[in-house]
PDB file of C-alpha atoms in Angstrom:
ATOM      1  CA  MET A   1      -0.158   0.322  -0.216  1.00  0.00           C
ATOM      2  CA  TRP A   2       3.212   2.507   0.925  1.00  0.00           C
ATOM      3  CA  SER A   3       4.477   1.821  -2.886  1.00  0.00           C
ATOM      4  CA  ILE A   4       0.581   2.606  -4.373  1.00  0.00           C
ATOM      5  CA  LEU A   5       0.819   5.890  -2.541  1.00  0.00           C
ATOM      6  CA  SER A   6       4.330   6.830  -3.445  1.00  0.00           C
ATOM      7  CA  ALA A   7       3.330   6.416  -6.928  1.00  0.00           C
ATOM      8  CA  GLU A   8       0.221   8.126  -6.569  1.00  0.00           C
ATOM      9  CA  TRP A   9       2.507  10.666  -4.648  1.00  0.00           C
ATOM     10  CA  PHE A  10       5.437  11.064  -8.032  1.00  0.00           C
ATOM     11  CA  LYS A  11       2.773  11.178 -10.264  1.00  0.00           C
ATOM     12  CA  LEU A  12       0.237  14.081  -8.251  1.00  0.00           C
ATOM     13  CA  ARG A  13       3.652  16.234  -8.097  1.00  0.00           C
ATOM     14  CA  LYS A  14       3.522  16.605 -12.236  1.00  0.00           C
ATOM     15  CA  SER A  15       0.381  17.665 -12.622  1.00  0.00           C
ATOM     16  CA  LYS A  16       1.254  21.047 -10.679  1.00  0.00           C
ATOM     17  CA  MET A  17      -0.925  21.047  -7.118  1.00  0.00           C
ATOM     18  CA  VAL A  18       0.169  23.153  -5.484  1.00  0.00           C
ATOM     19  CA  PRO A  19      -1.382  26.312  -7.006  1.00  0.00           C
ATOM     20  CA  ILE A  20      -5.030  23.946  -7.556  1.00  0.00           C
ATOM     21  CA  ILE A  21      -4.574  23.260  -2.830  1.00  0.00           C
ATOM     22  CA  LEU A  22      -3.891  27.372  -2.840  1.00  0.00           C
ATOM     23  CA  ALA A  23      -6.872  28.400  -5.109  1.00  0.00           C
ATOM     24  CA  GLY A  24      -9.525  28.116  -2.059  1.00  0.00           C
ATOM     25  CA  PRO A  25      -7.325  29.420   0.476  1.00  0.00           C
ATOM     26  CA  ILE A  26      -6.859  32.432  -1.218  1.00  0.00           C
ATOM     27  CA  ILE A  27      -9.851  33.108  -2.475  1.00  0.00           C
ATOM     28  CA  GLY A  28     -11.036  32.552   1.484  1.00  0.00           C
ATOM     29  CA  LEU A  29      -8.586  35.093   2.765  1.00  0.00           C
ATOM     30  CA  PHE A  30      -9.702  37.851  -0.162  1.00  0.00           C
ATOM     31  CA  ILE A  31     -13.076  37.460   1.627  1.00  0.00           C
ATOM     32  CA  GLY A  32     -12.355  37.432   4.812  1.00  0.00           C
ATOM     33  CA  LEU A  33     -10.405  40.732   3.820  1.00  0.00           C
ATOM     34  CA  THR A  34     -12.705  42.537   1.911  1.00  0.00           C
ATOM     35  CA  SER A  35     -16.146  41.587   3.828  1.00  0.00           C
ATOM     36  CA  ASN A  36     -17.934  44.221   5.328  1.00  0.00           C
ATOM     37  CA  PHE A  37     -20.102  42.112   8.008  1.00  0.00           C
ATOM     38  CA  GLU A  38     -20.475  44.486  11.475  1.00  0.00           C
ATOM     39  CA  SER A  39     -19.096  42.509  14.611  1.00  0.00           C
ATOM     40  CA  LYS A  40     -23.018  42.762  15.988  1.00  0.00           C
ATOM     41  CA  MET A  41     -26.651  40.772  16.486  1.00  0.00           C
ATOM     42  CA  GLN A  42     -29.345  42.279  18.023  1.00  0.00           C
ATOM     43  CA  GLY A  43     -27.202  44.970  19.854  1.00  0.00           C
ATOM     44  CA  PHE A  44     -25.147  42.077  21.238  1.00  0.00           C
ATOM     45  CA  GLU A  45     -21.313  42.417  20.985  1.00  0.00           C
ATOM     46  CA  VAL A  46     -19.968  38.782  19.010  1.00  0.00           C
ATOM     47  CA  ASN A  47     -16.430  37.390  18.657  1.00  0.00           C
ATOM     48  CA  ASN A  48     -14.921  39.703  15.827  1.00  0.00           C
ATOM     49  CA  TRP A  49     -13.698  36.116  14.368  1.00  0.00           C
ATOM     50  CA  TYR A  50     -16.894  35.222  13.703  1.00  0.00           C
ATOM     51  CA  THR A  51     -17.779  37.545  10.746  1.00  0.00           C
ATOM     52  CA  PRO A  52     -14.927  36.810   8.376  1.00  0.00           C
ATOM     53  CA  LEU A  53     -15.845  33.113   9.308  1.00  0.00           C
ATOM     54  CA  PHE A  54     -19.333  33.976   8.021  1.00  0.00           C
ATOM     55  CA  SER A  55     -18.484  35.642   4.601  1.00  0.00           C
ATOM     56  CA  MET A  56     -15.463  32.992   4.217  1.00  0.00           C
ATOM     57  CA  ASN A  57     -17.235  29.467   5.149  1.00  0.00           C
ATOM     58  CA  LEU A  58     -19.925  30.732   2.837  1.00  0.00           C
ATOM     59  CA  THR A  59     -18.266  31.064  -0.112  1.00  0.00           C
ATOM     60  CA  TYR A  60     -15.615  28.132   0.192  1.00  0.00           C
ATOM     61  CA  ALA A  61     -17.828  25.477   1.787  1.00  0.00           C
ATOM     62  CA  LEU A  62     -20.344  25.132  -0.824  1.00  0.00           C
ATOM     63  CA  LEU A  63     -18.734  26.346  -3.955  1.00  0.00           C
ATOM     64  CA  PHE A  64     -15.137  25.692  -3.875  1.00  0.00           C
ATOM     65  CA  LEU A  65     -14.826  22.805  -1.053  1.00  0.00           C
ATOM     66  CA  PRO A  66     -16.414  20.217  -3.469  1.00  0.00           C
ATOM     67  CA  LEU A  67     -15.421  21.670  -6.659  1.00  0.00           C
ATOM     68  CA  ILE A  68     -11.420  21.795  -5.747  1.00  0.00           C
ATOM     69  CA  ALA A  69     -12.146  17.947  -4.445  1.00  0.00           C
ATOM     70  CA  GLY A  70     -13.476  16.781  -7.587  1.00  0.00           C
ATOM     71  CA  VAL A  71     -10.462  18.466  -9.702  1.00  0.00           C
ATOM     72  CA  PHE A  72      -8.156  15.601  -7.097  1.00  0.00           C
ATOM     73  CA  ALA A  73     -10.189  13.245  -8.251  1.00  0.00           C
ATOM     74  CA  SER A  74      -9.917  13.724 -11.819  1.00  0.00           C
ATOM     75  CA  LEU A  75      -6.428  14.788 -12.084  1.00  0.00           C
ATOM     76  CA  ILE A  76      -5.399  11.435  -9.956  1.00  0.00           C
ATOM     77  CA  CYS A  77      -7.068   9.506 -12.916  1.00  0.00           C
ATOM     78  CA  ARG A  78      -5.266  10.913 -15.654  1.00  0.00           C
ATOM     79  CA  TYR A  79      -2.393   9.008 -16.444  1.00  0.00           C
ATOM     80  CA  GLU A  80      -4.456   6.052 -16.465  1.00  0.00           C
ATOM     81  CA  HIS A  81      -6.377   7.289 -18.859  1.00  0.00           C
ATOM     82  CA  GLN A  82      -3.757   8.421 -21.233  1.00  0.00           C
ATOM     83  CA  SER A  83      -1.637   5.784 -23.539  1.00  0.00           C
ATOM     84  CA  GLY A  84      -2.804   2.668 -21.547  1.00  0.00           C
ATOM     85  CA  GLY A  85      -1.799   3.998 -18.196  1.00  0.00           C
ATOM     86  CA  TRP A  86      -4.701   0.899 -16.648  1.00  0.00           C
ATOM     87  CA  LYS A  87      -2.777  -1.378 -17.944  1.00  0.00           C
ATOM     88  CA  GLN A  88       0.121  -1.005 -17.218  1.00  0.00           C
ATOM     89  CA  LEU A  89      -0.924   0.249 -13.533  1.00  0.00           C
ATOM     90  CA  LEU A  90      -2.781  -3.148 -13.085  1.00  0.00           C
ATOM     91  CA  ALA A  91       0.132  -5.123 -14.652  1.00  0.00           C
ATOM     92  CA  LEU A  92       2.066  -4.540 -11.985  1.00  0.00           C
ATOM     93  CA  PRO A  93       1.945  -7.033  -8.524  1.00  0.00           C
ATOM     94  CA  VAL A  94      -1.058  -4.635  -7.017  1.00  0.00           C
ATOM     95  CA  THR A  95      -4.986  -5.739  -6.382  1.00  0.00           C
ATOM     96  CA  ARG A  96      -7.379  -3.265  -7.702  1.00  0.00           C
ATOM     97  CA  GLY A  97      -8.627  -2.783  -4.223  1.00  0.00           C
ATOM     98  CA  ARG A  98      -5.378  -1.526  -3.388  1.00  0.00           C
ATOM     99  CA  VAL A  99      -5.331   0.786  -6.319  1.00  0.00           C
ATOM    100  CA  PHE A 100      -8.816   2.547  -5.838  1.00  0.00           C
ATOM    101  CA  VAL A 101      -8.403   3.123  -1.403  1.00  0.00           C
ATOM    102  CA  ALA A 102      -4.515   4.803  -2.328  1.00  0.00           C
ATOM    103  CA  LYS A 103      -6.461   6.944  -4.995  1.00  0.00           C
ATOM    104  CA  TYR A 104      -8.907   7.769  -1.989  1.00  0.00           C
ATOM    105  CA  ALA A 105      -6.665   8.025   0.582  1.00  0.00           C
ATOM    106  CA  LEU A 106      -4.413  10.641  -1.749  1.00  0.00           C
ATOM    107  CA  ILE A 107      -7.474  12.899  -2.390  1.00  0.00           C
ATOM    108  CA  MET A 108      -7.668  12.861   0.872  1.00  0.00           C
ATOM    109  CA  LEU A 109      -5.508  14.259   2.653  1.00  0.00           C
ATOM    110  CA  LEU A 110      -5.262  16.414  -0.599  1.00  0.00           C
ATOM    111  CA  VAL A 111      -8.439  18.163   0.670  1.00  0.00           C
ATOM    112  CA  LEU A 112      -7.218  17.884   4.072  1.00  0.00           C
ATOM    113  CA  ALA A 113      -4.433  19.652   3.501  1.00  0.00           C
ATOM    114  CA  MET A 114      -6.428  22.496   2.040  1.00  0.00           C
ATOM    115  CA  GLN A 115      -8.101  22.498   5.197  1.00  0.00           C
ATOM    116  CA  LEU A 116      -5.608  23.273   7.073  1.00  0.00           C
ATOM    117  CA  LEU A 117      -4.180  25.779   4.773  1.00  0.00           C
ATOM    118  CA  TYR A 118      -7.647  27.930   4.738  1.00  0.00           C
ATOM    119  CA  LEU A 119      -7.127  27.651   8.004  1.00  0.00           C
ATOM    120  CA  CYS A 120      -4.393  29.911   8.875  1.00  0.00           C
ATOM    121  CA  SER A 121      -6.267  31.946   5.885  1.00  0.00           C
ATOM    122  CA  ILE A 122      -8.908  32.860   8.511  1.00  0.00           C
ATOM    123  CA  PHE A 123      -6.140  33.153  11.078  1.00  0.00           C
ATOM    124  CA  ALA A 124      -4.477  35.612   8.519  1.00  0.00           C
ATOM    125  CA  VAL A 125      -7.475  37.370   8.494  1.00  0.00           C
ATOM    126  CA  GLY A 126      -7.644  38.520  11.563  1.00  0.00           C
ATOM    127  CA  MET A 127      -3.776  38.757  12.031  1.00  0.00           C
ATOM    128  CA  ILE A 128      -4.115  41.913   9.264  1.00  0.00           C
ATOM    129  CA  LYS A 129      -7.471  43.232  10.900  1.00  0.00           C
ATOM    130  CA  GLY A 130      -5.738  43.590  14.384  1.00  0.00           C
ATOM    131  CA  TYR A 131      -8.383  40.787  16.204  1.00  0.00           C
ATOM    132  CA  THR A 132      -7.644  41.457  19.784  1.00  0.00           C
ATOM    133  CA  ASP A 133     -10.760  38.848  20.937  1.00  0.00           C
ATOM    134  CA  PRO A 134     -10.039  35.419  21.307  1.00  0.00           C
ATOM    135  CA  PHE A 135      -9.303  33.418  18.137  1.00  0.00           C
ATOM    136  CA  PRO A 136     -12.412  30.308  18.856  1.00  0.00           C
ATOM    137  CA  MET A 137     -10.365  27.270  18.761  1.00  0.00           C
ATOM    138  CA  GLU A 138     -12.583  24.507  19.366  1.00  0.00           C
ATOM    139  CA  ILE A 139     -15.121  25.666  16.754  1.00  0.00           C
ATOM    140  CA  VAL A 140     -13.080  26.934  13.921  1.00  0.00           C
ATOM    141  CA  TRP A 141     -11.310  23.451  14.671  1.00  0.00           C
ATOM    142  CA  LYS A 142     -14.626  22.012  14.365  1.00  0.00           C
ATOM    143  CA  SER A 143     -15.915  23.590  11.490  1.00  0.00           C
ATOM    144  CA  ILE A 144     -12.238  22.030   9.570  1.00  0.00           C
ATOM    145  CA  ILE A 145     -12.429  19.000  10.215  1.00  0.00           C
ATOM    146  CA  GLY A 146     -16.257  18.820   9.907  1.00  0.00           C
ATOM    147  CA  GLY A 147     -16.132  19.589   6.141  1.00  0.00           C
ATOM    148  CA  TRP A 148     -13.615  17.734   4.947  1.00  0.00           C
ATOM    149  CA  VAL A 149     -15.419  14.879   6.817  1.00  0.00           C
ATOM    150  CA  ALA A 150     -18.370  15.897   4.366  1.00  0.00           C
ATOM    151  CA  THR A 151     -16.232  15.352   1.719  1.00  0.00           C
ATOM    152  CA  LEU A 152     -15.851  11.716   2.319  1.00  0.00           C
ATOM    153  CA  PRO A 153     -19.103  10.940  -0.195  1.00  0.00           C
ATOM    154  CA  LEU A 154     -17.895  13.697  -2.582  1.00  0.00           C
ATOM    155  CA  VAL A 155     -14.583  11.905  -2.930  1.00  0.00           C
ATOM    156  CA  ALA A 156     -15.975   8.656  -3.521  1.00  0.00           C
ATOM    157  CA  LEU A 157     -19.274   9.740  -6.134  1.00  0.00           C
ATOM    158  CA  GLN A 158     -15.987  11.498  -7.886  1.00  0.00           C
ATOM    159  CA  LEU A 159     -13.493   9.443  -7.857  1.00  0.00           C
ATOM    160  CA  TRP A 160     -16.032   6.522  -9.271  1.00  0.00           C
ATOM    161  CA  MET A 161     -16.864   9.238 -11.982  1.00  0.00           C
ATOM    162  CA  SER A 162     -12.905   9.368 -12.380  1.00  0.00           C
ATOM    163  CA  ILE A 163     -12.535   5.852 -13.160  1.00  0.00           C
ATOM    164  CA  MET A 164     -15.440   5.659 -15.225  1.00  0.00           C
ATOM    165  CA  PHE A 165     -15.158   8.774 -17.627  1.00  0.00           C
ATOM    166  CA  LYS A 166     -11.720   8.770 -20.043  1.00  0.00           C
ATOM    167  CA  SER A 167     -12.531  12.424 -20.340  1.00  0.00           C
ATOM    168  CA  PHE A 168     -11.094  15.582 -17.577  1.00  0.00           C
ATOM    169  CA  ALA A 169     -14.024  17.330 -17.887  1.00  0.00           C
ATOM    170  CA  ALA A 170     -17.245  15.388 -17.827  1.00  0.00           C
ATOM    171  CA  PRO A 171     -16.658  13.789 -13.849  1.00  0.00           C
ATOM    172  CA  PHE A 172     -15.998  17.923 -13.277  1.00  0.00           C
ATOM    173  CA  ALA A 173     -18.984  18.657 -15.193  1.00  0.00           C
ATOM    174  CA  VAL A 174     -20.856  16.524 -13.162  1.00  0.00           C
ATOM    175  CA  ASN A 175     -19.535  18.152  -9.957  1.00  0.00           C
ATOM    176  CA  VAL A 176     -20.621  21.562 -11.034  1.00  0.00           C
ATOM    177  CA  ILE A 177     -23.967  20.499 -12.041  1.00  0.00           C
ATOM    178  CA  PHE A 178     -24.718  18.986  -8.720  1.00  0.00           C
ATOM    179  CA  THR A 179     -22.749  21.429  -6.546  1.00  0.00           C
ATOM    180  CA  LEU A 180     -24.198  24.965  -8.534  1.00  0.00           C
ATOM    181  CA  PRO A 181     -27.556  23.686  -7.132  1.00  0.00           C
ATOM    182  CA  SER A 182     -27.120  23.828  -3.185  1.00  0.00           C
ATOM    183  CA  ILE A 183     -26.663  27.105  -3.450  1.00  0.00           C
ATOM    184  CA  LEU A 184     -30.742  27.203  -3.048  1.00  0.00           C
ATOM    185  CA  ILE A 185     -31.024  24.197  -1.739  1.00  0.00           C
ATOM    186  CA  ILE A 186     -28.850  24.428   1.670  1.00  0.00           C
ATOM    187  CA  ASN A 187     -32.783  27.590   2.155  1.00  0.00           C
ATOM    188  CA  SER A 188     -34.172  24.155   2.233  1.00  0.00           C
ATOM    189  CA  GLU A 189     -35.465  22.608   5.608  1.00  0.00           C
ATOM    190  CA  ARG A 190     -36.936  20.109   3.732  1.00  0.00           C
ATOM    191  CA  PHE A 191     -34.130  18.803   1.346  1.00  0.00           C
ATOM    192  CA  GLY A 192     -31.302  21.118   2.572  1.00  0.00           C
ATOM    193  CA  PRO A 193     -30.688  18.314   5.261  1.00  0.00           C
ATOM    194  CA  TYR A 194     -30.232  15.278   3.201  1.00  0.00           C
ATOM    195  CA  TYR A 195     -28.628  16.488   0.170  1.00  0.00           C
ATOM    196  CA  PRO A 196     -24.455  15.683  -0.060  1.00  0.00           C
ATOM    197  CA  TRP A 197     -23.193  18.602  -1.848  1.00  0.00           C
ATOM    198  CA  ALA A 198     -25.068  21.052   0.095  1.00  0.00           C
ATOM    199  CA  GLN A 199     -22.904  18.886   3.616  1.00  0.00           C
ATOM    200  CA  PRO A 200     -19.637  20.684   3.542  1.00  0.00           C
ATOM    201  CA  PHE A 201     -21.324  24.210   4.223  1.00  0.00           C
ATOM    202  CA  SER A 202     -23.392  22.872   6.843  1.00  0.00           C
ATOM    203  CA  MET A 203     -20.689  21.839   8.639  1.00  0.00           C
ATOM    204  CA  MET A 204     -18.588  24.728   8.776  1.00  0.00           C
ATOM    205  CA  TYR A 205     -21.463  26.577   9.613  1.00  0.00           C
ATOM    206  CA  ILE A 206     -21.277  28.226  12.713  1.00  0.00           C
ATOM    207  CA  VAL A 207     -24.045  28.875  13.637  1.00  0.00           C
ATOM    208  CA  GLY A 208     -25.560  25.679  13.441  1.00  0.00           C
ATOM    209  CA  ASN A 209     -26.066  23.611  17.014  1.00  0.00           C
ATOM    210  CA  THR A 210     -22.987  23.486  19.169  1.00  0.00           C
ATOM    211  CA  ASP A 211     -23.585  20.553  21.644  1.00  0.00           C
ATOM    212  CA  ASP A 212     -22.820  18.463  18.703  1.00  0.00           C
ATOM    213  CA  VAL A 213     -19.888  17.119  17.841  1.00  0.00           C
ATOM    214  CA  PHE A 214     -20.611  18.922  14.131  1.00  0.00           C
ATOM    215  CA  PHE A 215     -22.387  21.718  13.501  1.00  0.00           C
ATOM    216  CA  VAL A 216     -25.158  19.250  11.977  1.00  0.00           C
ATOM    217  CA  PRO A 217     -27.263  16.403  14.192  1.00  0.00           C
ATOM    218  CA  TRP A 218     -25.467  12.934  14.221  1.00  0.00           C
ATOM    219  CA  ASP A 219     -28.648  11.512  12.338  1.00  0.00           C
ATOM    220  CA  GLN A 220     -27.679  13.561   9.059  1.00  0.00           C
ATOM    221  CA  LEU A 221     -24.368  13.308   9.929  1.00  0.00           C
ATOM    222  CA  LEU A 222     -24.348   9.400   9.625  1.00  0.00           C
ATOM    223  CA  THR A 223     -27.450   8.821   7.495  1.00  0.00           C
ATOM    224  CA  VAL A 224     -26.315  11.627   4.913  1.00  0.00           C
ATOM    225  CA  VAL A 225     -22.583  11.825   5.014  1.00  0.00           C
ATOM    226  CA  GLY A 226     -21.941   8.218   6.525  1.00  0.00           C
ATOM    227  CA  GLY A 227     -24.417   6.585   3.478  1.00  0.00           C
ATOM    228  CA  GLY A 228     -23.376   8.334   0.878  1.00  0.00           C
ATOM    229  CA  PHE A 229     -19.943   7.375   1.493  1.00  0.00           C
ATOM    230  CA  LEU A 230     -20.593   4.196   2.140  1.00  0.00           C
ATOM    231  CA  LEU A 231     -22.826   4.159  -0.969  1.00  0.00           C
ATOM    232  CA  PHE A 232     -21.087   5.757  -3.321  1.00  0.00           C
ATOM    233  CA  PHE A 233     -17.453   3.921  -1.801  1.00  0.00           C
ATOM    234  CA  LEU A 234     -18.638   0.442  -3.211  1.00  0.00           C
ATOM    235  CA  GLY A 235     -20.228   1.405  -5.592  1.00  0.00           C
ATOM    236  CA  GLY A 236     -16.821   2.603  -6.970  1.00  0.00           C
ATOM    237  CA  TYR A 237     -15.007  -0.018  -5.655  1.00  0.00           C
ATOM    238  CA  LEU A 238     -16.898  -2.677  -7.322  1.00  0.00           C
ATOM    239  CA  TYR A 239     -17.406  -0.940 -10.556  1.00  0.00           C
ATOM    240  CA  PHE A 240     -13.290  -0.639 -10.599  1.00  0.00           C
ATOM    241  CA  GLN A 241     -12.617  -3.942  -9.641  1.00  0.00           C
ATOM    242  CA  ARG A 242     -14.860  -5.068 -12.502  1.00  0.00           C
ATOM    243  CA  LYS A 243     -13.818  -2.917 -15.375  1.00  0.00           C
ATOM    244  CA  ALA A 244     -12.262  -3.947 -18.817  1.00  0.00           C
ATOM    245  CA  VAL A 245      -8.633  -2.430 -19.082  1.00  0.00           C
TER     246      VAL A 245
END
């Protein structure tokens, strides 16, 4: 498994991943610096750190996090779709299952790295604006890890699509088609809690219930995120096992 991960990482290093990983955090930094939300709610003072979080999470978690996660999945399969790469890879003494798991694990590590850089962007906004209020470490970490967990089913689906389609644009187009409606669906009490592409925003939106492990109820986390992960991961895993190369 370690050899497969090393090989996948070597291929990704040739794919100019650094600008892609930095794209989301840099956009979040720009939004945080240019937002002008008041730090008062109904006459009560709130922690100054919350004001950039609201504006940054709105755009980052709703659009850029699911979209960039899809780009990672497309890039990690790009070499295999060129010049019979799948045949060359699977001719080696590796199993298809380990290849699929290694690709999935590496994508999730890339998403986690992007989330940590986004955390740095949040902190940088506060430092530049000179906030003196205490940094809400527990809430921010809950938001960062929650957003990462919410991408588990999305990455599994995107990896499945990326293995299925040879074109780089096809799986990305599928991701865009399902990501854009989440802008409207998050406002629906009926559909918002069950739409997979809305979960990164729901789990990073800090005005949710702070008593739960994340900002969504346990039943929503288990059914939507957990159930979606099992469905898409097993679907992609089984498809790859039977894929003709």
